[in-house]
mmCIF file of C-alpha atoms in Angstrom:
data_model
loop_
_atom_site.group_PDB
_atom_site.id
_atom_site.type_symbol
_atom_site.label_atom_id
_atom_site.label_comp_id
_atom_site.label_asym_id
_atom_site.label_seq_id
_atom_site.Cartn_x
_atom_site.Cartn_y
_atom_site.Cartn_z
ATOM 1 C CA UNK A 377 103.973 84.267 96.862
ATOM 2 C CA UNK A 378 101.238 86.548 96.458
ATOM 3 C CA UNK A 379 100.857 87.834 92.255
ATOM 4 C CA UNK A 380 98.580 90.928 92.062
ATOM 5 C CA UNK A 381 97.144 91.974 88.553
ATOM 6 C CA UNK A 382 94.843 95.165 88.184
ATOM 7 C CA UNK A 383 93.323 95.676 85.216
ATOM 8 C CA UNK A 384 91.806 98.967 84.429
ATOM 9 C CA UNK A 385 90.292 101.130 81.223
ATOM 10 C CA UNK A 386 91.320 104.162 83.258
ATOM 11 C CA UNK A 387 93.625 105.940 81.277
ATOM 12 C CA UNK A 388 97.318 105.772 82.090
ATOM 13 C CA UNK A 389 97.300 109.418 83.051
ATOM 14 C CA UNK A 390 94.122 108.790 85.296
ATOM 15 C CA UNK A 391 96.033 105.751 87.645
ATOM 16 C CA UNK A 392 97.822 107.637 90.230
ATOM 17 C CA UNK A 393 102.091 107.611 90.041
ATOM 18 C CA UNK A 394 103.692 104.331 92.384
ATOM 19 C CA UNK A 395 100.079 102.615 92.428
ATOM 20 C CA UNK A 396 101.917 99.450 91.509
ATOM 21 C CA UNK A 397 104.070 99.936 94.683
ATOM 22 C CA UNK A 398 101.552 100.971 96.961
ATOM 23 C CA UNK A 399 99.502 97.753 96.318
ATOM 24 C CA UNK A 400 102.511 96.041 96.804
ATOM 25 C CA UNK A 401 102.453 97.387 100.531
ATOM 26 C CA UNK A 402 99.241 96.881 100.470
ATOM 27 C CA UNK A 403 98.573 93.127 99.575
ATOM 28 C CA UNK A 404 101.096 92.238 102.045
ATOM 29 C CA UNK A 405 99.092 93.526 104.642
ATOM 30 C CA UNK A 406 96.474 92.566 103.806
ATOM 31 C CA UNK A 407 96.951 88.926 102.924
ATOM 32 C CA UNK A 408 99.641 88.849 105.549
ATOM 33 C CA UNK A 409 102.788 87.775 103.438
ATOM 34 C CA UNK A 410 106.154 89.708 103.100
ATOM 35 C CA UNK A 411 106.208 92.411 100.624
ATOM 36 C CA UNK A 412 109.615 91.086 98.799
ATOM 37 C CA UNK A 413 107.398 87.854 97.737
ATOM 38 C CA UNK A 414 104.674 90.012 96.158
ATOM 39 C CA UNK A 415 104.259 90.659 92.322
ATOM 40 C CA UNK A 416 102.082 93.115 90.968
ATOM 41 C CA UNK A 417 101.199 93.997 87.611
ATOM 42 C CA UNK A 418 98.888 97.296 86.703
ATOM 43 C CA UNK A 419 97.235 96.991 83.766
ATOM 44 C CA UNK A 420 95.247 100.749 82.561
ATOM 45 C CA UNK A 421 93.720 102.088 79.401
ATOM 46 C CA UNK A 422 92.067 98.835 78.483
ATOM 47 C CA UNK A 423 89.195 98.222 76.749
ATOM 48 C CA UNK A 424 86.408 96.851 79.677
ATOM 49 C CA UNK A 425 83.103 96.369 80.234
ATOM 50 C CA UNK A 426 81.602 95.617 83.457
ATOM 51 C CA UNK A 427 78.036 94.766 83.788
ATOM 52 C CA UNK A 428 77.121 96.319 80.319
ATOM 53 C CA UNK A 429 79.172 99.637 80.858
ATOM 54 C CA UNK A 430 81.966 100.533 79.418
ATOM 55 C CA UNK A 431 82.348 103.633 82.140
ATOM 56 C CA UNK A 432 85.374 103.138 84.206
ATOM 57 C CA UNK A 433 86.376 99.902 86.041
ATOM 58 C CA UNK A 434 88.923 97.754 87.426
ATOM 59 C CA UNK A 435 89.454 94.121 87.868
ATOM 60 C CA UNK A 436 91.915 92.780 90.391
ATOM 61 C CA UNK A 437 92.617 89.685 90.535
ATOM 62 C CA UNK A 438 94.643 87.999 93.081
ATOM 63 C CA UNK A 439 96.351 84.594 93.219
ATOM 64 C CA UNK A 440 98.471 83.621 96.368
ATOM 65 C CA UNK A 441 99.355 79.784 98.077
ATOM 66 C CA UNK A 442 97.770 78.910 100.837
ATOM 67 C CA UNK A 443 95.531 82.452 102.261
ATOM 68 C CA UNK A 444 93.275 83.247 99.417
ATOM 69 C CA UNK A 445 91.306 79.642 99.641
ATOM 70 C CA UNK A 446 88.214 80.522 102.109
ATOM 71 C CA UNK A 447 85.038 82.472 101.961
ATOM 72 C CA UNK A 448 85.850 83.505 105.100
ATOM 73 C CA UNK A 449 89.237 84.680 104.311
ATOM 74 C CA UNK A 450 88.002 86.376 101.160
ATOM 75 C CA UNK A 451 85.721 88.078 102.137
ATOM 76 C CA UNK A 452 88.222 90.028 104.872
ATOM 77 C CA UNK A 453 90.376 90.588 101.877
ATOM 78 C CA UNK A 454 87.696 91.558 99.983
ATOM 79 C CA UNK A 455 86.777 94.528 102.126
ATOM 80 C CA UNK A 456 90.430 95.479 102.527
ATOM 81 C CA UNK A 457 91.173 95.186 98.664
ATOM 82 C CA UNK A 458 88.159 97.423 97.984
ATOM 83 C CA UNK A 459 88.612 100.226 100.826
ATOM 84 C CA UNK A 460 92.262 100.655 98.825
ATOM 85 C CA UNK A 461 91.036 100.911 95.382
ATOM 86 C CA UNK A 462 88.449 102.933 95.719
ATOM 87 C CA UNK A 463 90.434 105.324 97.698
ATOM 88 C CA UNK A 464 93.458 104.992 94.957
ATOM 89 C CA UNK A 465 91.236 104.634 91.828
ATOM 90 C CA UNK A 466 88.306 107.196 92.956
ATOM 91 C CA UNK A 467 85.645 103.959 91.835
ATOM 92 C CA UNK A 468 82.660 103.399 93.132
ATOM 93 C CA UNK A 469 82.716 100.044 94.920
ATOM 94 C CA UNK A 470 80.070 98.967 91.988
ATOM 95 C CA UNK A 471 82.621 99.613 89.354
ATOM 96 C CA UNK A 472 85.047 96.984 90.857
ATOM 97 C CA UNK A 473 85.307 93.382 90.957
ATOM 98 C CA UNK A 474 88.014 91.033 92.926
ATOM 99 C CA UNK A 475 89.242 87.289 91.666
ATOM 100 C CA UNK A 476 90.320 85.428 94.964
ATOM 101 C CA UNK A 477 92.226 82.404 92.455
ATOM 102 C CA UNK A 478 94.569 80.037 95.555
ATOM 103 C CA UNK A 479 97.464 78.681 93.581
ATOM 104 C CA UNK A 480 99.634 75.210 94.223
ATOM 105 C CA UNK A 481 103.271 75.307 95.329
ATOM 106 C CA UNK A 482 104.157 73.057 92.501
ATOM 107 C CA UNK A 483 102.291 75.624 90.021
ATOM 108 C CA UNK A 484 104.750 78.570 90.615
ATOM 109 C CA UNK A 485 108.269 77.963 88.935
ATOM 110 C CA UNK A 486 111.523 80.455 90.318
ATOM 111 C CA UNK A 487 114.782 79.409 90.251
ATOM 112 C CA UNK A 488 114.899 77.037 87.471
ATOM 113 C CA UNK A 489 112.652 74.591 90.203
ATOM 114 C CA UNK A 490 108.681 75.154 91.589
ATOM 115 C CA UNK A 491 108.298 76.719 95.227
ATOM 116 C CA UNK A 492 107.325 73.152 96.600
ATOM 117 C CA UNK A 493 111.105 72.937 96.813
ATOM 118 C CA UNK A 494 112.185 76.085 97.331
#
């Protein structure tokens, strides 16, 4: 269960329309998972700074069970992750930065329970 936050200080009006459900799509490719377990959240117009610079930027962070827990894997992601955003975003790959955070079963509650049981 794959949760998929982008924060940006792009303006609202700068982050394309249905970016939230095109990295949807897109992080279930990518980290292999179906699309119905993947939450996204899209963050813009923040205040950020990212190595000293306030110019624009994005942070994605991405926590998931059980694919995000490997250099190895990460850094595939990685490249995937970034040939999306800069596309979507129009960033330079220097004005981006991923968080690869693996999460627990037992640390995700749904259904009144954690997924360790579901």
């Amino acid at each position: 269960m794959p949760f998929v936050e982008l924060d940006t200080n792009l303006p609202a009006g700068h982050v394309p329309a249905g970016l939230e459900k095109r990295l949807s799509g897109a992080t279930a490719a990518i980290l292999g998972k179906p699309e119905d377990r993947v939450n996204v959240t899209v963050r813009p117009g923040l205040a950020m700074v990212m190595s000293g610079s306030a110019e624009p930027c994005a942070q994605l962070l991405v926590y998931s069970i059980g694919v995000v827990g490997t250099a190895e894997e990460n850094r595939g992601h990685s490249a995937r992750f970034f040939e999306f955003l800069t596309k979507e975003l129009k960033l330079g790959q220097d004005r981006i930065l991923i968080r690869f955070l693996p999460v627990e079963p037992w640390q995700i509650g749904k259904k009144g329970s954690v997924m360790t049981f579901l």
